[in-house]
Short mmCIF file of C-alpha atoms and ligand atoms in Angstrom, two decimals:
data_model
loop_
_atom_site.label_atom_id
_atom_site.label_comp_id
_atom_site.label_asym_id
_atom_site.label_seq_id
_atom_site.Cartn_x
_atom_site.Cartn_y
_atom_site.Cartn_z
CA UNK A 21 0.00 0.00 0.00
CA UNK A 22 1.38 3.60 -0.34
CA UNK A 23 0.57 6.59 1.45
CA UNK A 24 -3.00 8.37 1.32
CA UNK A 25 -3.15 11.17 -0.96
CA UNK A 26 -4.77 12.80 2.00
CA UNK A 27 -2.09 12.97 3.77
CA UNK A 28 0.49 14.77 1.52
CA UNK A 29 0.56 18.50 1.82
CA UNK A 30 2.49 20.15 -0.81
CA UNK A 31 4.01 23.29 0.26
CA UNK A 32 3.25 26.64 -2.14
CA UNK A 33 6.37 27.99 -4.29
CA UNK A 34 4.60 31.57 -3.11
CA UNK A 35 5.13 31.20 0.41
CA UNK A 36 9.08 31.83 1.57
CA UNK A 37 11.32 28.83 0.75
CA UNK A 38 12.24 28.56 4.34
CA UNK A 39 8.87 28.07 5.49
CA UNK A 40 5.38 26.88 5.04
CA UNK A 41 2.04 29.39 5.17
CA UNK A 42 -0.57 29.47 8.63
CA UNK A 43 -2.69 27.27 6.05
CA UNK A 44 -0.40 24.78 4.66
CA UNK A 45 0.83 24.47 8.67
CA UNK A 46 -2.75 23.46 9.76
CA UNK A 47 -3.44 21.15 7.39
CA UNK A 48 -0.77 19.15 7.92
CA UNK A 49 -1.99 19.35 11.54
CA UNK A 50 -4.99 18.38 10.38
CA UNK A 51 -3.49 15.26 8.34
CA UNK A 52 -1.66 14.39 11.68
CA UNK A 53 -5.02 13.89 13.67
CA UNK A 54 -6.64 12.58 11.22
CA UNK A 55 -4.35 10.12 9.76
CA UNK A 56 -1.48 9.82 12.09
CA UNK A 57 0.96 11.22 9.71
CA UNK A 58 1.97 13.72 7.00
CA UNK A 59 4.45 13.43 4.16
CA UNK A 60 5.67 17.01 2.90
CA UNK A 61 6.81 17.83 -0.33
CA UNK A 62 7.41 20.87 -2.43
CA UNK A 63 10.19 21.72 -0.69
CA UNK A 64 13.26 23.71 -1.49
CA UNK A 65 16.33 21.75 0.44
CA UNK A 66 19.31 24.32 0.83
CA UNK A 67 16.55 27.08 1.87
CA UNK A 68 13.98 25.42 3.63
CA UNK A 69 14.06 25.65 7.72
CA UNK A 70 13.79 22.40 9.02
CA UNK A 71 14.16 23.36 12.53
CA UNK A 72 11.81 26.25 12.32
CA UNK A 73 9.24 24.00 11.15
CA UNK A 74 9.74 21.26 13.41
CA UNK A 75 9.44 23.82 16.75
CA UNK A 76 6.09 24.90 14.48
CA UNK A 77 4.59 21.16 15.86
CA UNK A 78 6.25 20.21 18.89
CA UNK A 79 9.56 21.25 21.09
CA UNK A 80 12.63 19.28 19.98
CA UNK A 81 14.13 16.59 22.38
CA UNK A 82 17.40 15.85 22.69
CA UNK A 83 18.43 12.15 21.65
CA UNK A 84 19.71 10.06 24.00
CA UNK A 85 23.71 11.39 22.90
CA UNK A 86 22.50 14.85 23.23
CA UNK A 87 22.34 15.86 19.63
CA UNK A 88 18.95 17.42 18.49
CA UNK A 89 19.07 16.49 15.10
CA UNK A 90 20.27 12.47 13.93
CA UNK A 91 21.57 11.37 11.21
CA UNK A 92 20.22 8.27 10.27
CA UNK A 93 22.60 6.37 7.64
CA UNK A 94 24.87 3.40 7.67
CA UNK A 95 27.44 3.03 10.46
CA UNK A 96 29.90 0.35 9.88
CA UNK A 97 30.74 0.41 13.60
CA UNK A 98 27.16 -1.33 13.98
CA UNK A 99 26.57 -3.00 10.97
CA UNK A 100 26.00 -6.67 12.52
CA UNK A 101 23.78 -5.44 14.99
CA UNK A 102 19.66 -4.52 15.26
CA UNK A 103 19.69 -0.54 14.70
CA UNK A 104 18.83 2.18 12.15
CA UNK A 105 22.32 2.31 11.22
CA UNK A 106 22.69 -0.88 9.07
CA UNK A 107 20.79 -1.63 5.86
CA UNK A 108 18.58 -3.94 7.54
CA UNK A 109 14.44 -3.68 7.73
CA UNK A 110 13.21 -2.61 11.19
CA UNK A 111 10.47 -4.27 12.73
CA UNK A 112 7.49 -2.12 14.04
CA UNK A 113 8.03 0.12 16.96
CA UNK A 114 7.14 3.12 19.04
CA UNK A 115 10.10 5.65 19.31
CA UNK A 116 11.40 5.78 22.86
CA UNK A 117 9.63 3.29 24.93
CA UNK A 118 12.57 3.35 26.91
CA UNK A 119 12.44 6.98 28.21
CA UNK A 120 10.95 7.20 31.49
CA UNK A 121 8.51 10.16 31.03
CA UNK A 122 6.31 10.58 27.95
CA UNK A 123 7.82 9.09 25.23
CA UNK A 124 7.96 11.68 22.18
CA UNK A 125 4.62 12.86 20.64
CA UNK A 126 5.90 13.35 17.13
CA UNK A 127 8.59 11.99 14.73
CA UNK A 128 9.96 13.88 12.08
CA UNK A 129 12.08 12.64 9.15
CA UNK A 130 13.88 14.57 6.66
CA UNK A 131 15.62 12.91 3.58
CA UNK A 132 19.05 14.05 2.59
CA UNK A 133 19.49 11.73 0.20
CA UNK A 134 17.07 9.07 -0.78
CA UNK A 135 18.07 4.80 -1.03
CA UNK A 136 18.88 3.80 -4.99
CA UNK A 137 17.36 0.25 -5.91
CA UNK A 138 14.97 -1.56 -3.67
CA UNK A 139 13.71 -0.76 -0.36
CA UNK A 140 14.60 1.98 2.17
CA UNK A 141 10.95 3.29 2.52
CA UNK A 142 9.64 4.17 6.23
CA UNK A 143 6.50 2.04 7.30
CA UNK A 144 3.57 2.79 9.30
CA UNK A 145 0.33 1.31 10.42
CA UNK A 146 -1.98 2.65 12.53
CA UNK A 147 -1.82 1.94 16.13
CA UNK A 148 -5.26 2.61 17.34
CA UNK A 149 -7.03 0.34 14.59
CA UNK A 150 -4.97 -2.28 15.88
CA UNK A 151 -6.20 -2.02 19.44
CA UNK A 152 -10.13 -0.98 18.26
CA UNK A 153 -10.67 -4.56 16.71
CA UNK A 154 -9.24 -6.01 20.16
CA UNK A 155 -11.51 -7.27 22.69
CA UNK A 156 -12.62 -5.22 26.24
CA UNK A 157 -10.69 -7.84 28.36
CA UNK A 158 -7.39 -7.41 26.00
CA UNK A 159 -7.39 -3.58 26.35
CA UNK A 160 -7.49 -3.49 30.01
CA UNK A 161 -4.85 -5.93 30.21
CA UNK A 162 -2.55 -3.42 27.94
CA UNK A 163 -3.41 -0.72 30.29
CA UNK A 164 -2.79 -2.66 33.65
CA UNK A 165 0.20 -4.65 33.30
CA UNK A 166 3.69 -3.09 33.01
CA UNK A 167 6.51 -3.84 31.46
CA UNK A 168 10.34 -3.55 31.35
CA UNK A 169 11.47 -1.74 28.07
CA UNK A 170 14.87 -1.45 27.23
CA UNK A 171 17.03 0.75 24.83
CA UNK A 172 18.11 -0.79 21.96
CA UNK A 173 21.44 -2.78 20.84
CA UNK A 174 22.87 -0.19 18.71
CA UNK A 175 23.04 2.63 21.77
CA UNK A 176 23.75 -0.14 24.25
CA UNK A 177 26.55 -0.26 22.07
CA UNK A 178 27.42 3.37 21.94
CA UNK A 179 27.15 3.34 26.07
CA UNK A 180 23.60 5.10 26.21
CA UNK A 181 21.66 2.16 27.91
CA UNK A 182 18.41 3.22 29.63
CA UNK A 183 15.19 1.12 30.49
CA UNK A 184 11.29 1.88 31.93
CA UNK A 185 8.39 0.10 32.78
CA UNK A 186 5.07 0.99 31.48
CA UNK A 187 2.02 -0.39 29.88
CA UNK A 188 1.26 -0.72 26.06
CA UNK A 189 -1.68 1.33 26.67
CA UNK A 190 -2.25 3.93 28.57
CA UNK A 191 -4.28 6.66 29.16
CA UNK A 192 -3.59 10.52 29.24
CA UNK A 193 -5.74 13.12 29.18
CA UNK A 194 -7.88 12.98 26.29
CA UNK A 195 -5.19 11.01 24.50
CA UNK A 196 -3.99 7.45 24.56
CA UNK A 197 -0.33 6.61 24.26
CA UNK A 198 0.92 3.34 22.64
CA UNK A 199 3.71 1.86 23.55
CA UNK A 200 5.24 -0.63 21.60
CA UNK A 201 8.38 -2.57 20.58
CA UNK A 202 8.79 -6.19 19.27
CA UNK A 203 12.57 -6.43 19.77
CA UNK A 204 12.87 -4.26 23.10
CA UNK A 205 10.82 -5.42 25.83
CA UNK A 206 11.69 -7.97 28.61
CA UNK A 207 9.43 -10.89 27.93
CA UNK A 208 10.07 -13.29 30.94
CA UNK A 209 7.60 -15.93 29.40
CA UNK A 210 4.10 -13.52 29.45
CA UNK A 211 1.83 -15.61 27.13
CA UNK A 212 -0.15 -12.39 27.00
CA UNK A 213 2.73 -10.02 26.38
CA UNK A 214 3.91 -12.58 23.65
CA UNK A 215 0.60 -12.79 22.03
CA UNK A 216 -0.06 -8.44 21.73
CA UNK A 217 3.53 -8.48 20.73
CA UNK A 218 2.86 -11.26 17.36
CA UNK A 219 -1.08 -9.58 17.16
CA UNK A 220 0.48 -5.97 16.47
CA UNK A 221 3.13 -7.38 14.23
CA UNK A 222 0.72 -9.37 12.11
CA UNK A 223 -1.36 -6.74 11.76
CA UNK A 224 1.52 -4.39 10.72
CA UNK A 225 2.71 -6.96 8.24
CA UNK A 226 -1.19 -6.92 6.71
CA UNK A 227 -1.92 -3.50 7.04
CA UNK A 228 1.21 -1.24 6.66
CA UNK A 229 2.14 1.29 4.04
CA UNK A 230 5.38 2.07 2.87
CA UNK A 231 6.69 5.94 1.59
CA UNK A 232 9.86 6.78 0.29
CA UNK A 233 10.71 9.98 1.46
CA UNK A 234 12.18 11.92 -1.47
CA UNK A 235 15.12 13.92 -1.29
CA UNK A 236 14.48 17.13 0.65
CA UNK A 237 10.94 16.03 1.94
CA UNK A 238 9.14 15.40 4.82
CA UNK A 239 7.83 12.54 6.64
CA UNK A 240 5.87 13.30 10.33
CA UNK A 241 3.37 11.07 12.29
CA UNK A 242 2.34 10.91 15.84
CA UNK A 243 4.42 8.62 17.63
CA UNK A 244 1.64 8.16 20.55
CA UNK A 245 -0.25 6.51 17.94
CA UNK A 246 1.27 5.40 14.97
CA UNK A 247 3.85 2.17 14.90
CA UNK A 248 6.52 2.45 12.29
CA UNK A 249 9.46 0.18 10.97
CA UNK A 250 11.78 0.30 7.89
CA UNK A 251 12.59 -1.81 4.98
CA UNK A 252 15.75 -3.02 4.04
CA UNK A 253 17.75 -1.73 1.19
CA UNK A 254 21.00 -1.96 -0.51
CA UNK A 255 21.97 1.57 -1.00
CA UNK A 256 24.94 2.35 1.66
CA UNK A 257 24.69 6.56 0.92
CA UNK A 258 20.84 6.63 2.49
CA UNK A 259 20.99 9.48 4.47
CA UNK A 260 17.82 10.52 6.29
CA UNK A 261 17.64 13.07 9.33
CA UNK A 262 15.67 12.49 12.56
CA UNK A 263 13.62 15.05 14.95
CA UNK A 264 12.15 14.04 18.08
CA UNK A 265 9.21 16.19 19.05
CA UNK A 266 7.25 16.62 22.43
CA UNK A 267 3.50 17.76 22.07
CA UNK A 268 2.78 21.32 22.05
CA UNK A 269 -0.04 22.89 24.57
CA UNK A 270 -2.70 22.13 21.52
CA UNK A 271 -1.88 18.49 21.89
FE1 FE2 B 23 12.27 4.12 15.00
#
């Protein structure tokens, strides 16, 4: 499946290159509540503000080695291991299920220079449809038991390690935050955490769409929501960057 023309805003050659207009702005809001995500073209690379634009939706958060902005392209130094710096595909996760706090409300990727051949696209599936088909008894379980998630290999590796507990579901506010991680997550033989785990992961295998995020373009979804993953590819110059973006007041 590919992305929903609903969801693409193109921005205006009339507005200023380093920027998009009030309108173009709030329909890609609009696109984000409605459809989890927003892909962003019509964009001018060496003049656009990527920054600018990102503190338009959310305040930046540092990653876990302080840097604001992340370069996400192949690392030899982890190339045999499970991370977003290898060619490999990426199996469906939340960002940040390991931060203690709120884990980050939106995602923003930004592609420098897109993967040649096959593969390389970024794919989502919607979160909530996954849990609205699941029974009462199921989604009270997500919400009351906890769970030990852990940081990843690849910043194990890089001496970053950090772990929480929380539920898959929980509630906040108005909102409902998913988290979840197939790789990530202690599992101590929970026939119930191993069955959500394989139920989400089926039903991102069925249901997911892949984009390719062209050069200069942008991809954002709502990471409280949406689960996301990767496919593999072949083309060692990828080169996408990475924002991580708490929720603004409106959110
Ligand atoms: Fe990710």
């Amino acid at each position: 499946m590919t992305r929903h023309l609903s969801s693409t805003i193109t921005i205006s050659r009339n507005a200023s290159a380093s920027s998009c207009s009030a309108g173009e702005l709030r329909e890609i809001r609009e696109c984000l509540d409605r459809n989890g995500y927003s892909y962003i073209n019509g964009i001018s690379m060496g003049e656009f503000d990527y920054m600018a634009f990102a503190a338009s939706l959310g305040n930046p958060i540092p990653h876990h080695n302080g840097e604001v902005v992340w370069d996400i392209r192949r690392d030899l130094a982890i190339d045999s291991i499970y991370h977003s710096g290898n060619m490999g595909a990426l199996l469906p996760h939340t960002e940040a299920v390991e931060h203690p706090g709120l884990p980050p409300r939106y995602i923003m990727l930004w592609c420098v220079r897109e993967a040649r051949g096959v593969g390389g696209e970024t794919t989502l599936a919607d979160g909530y449809e996954w849990i609205k088909n699941l029974s009462g008894e199921t989604k009270r379980s997500l919400r009351d038991n906890r769970y030990k998630w852990n940081s990843s290999d690849g910043i194990n590796r890089s001496g970053y390690y950090s772990s929480a507990i929380h539920p898959i579901l929980e509630e906040f506010g108005d909102r409902r935050i998913l988290r979840y991680d197939y790789i990530d997550v202690e599992r101590k033989g929970d026939g119930f955490l191993d069955s959500a785990l394989d139920g989400a992961k089926e039903f991102f295998s069925e249901q997911h769409i892949a984009i390719e995020i062209e050069p200069g373009c942008i991809l954002v979804w709502d990471n409280w929501r949406m689960l996301h993953g990767r496919n593999a590819f072949s083309d060692p110059e990828r080169h996408l960057k990475r924002v991580l973006l708490s929720a603004h007041a409106r959110s």
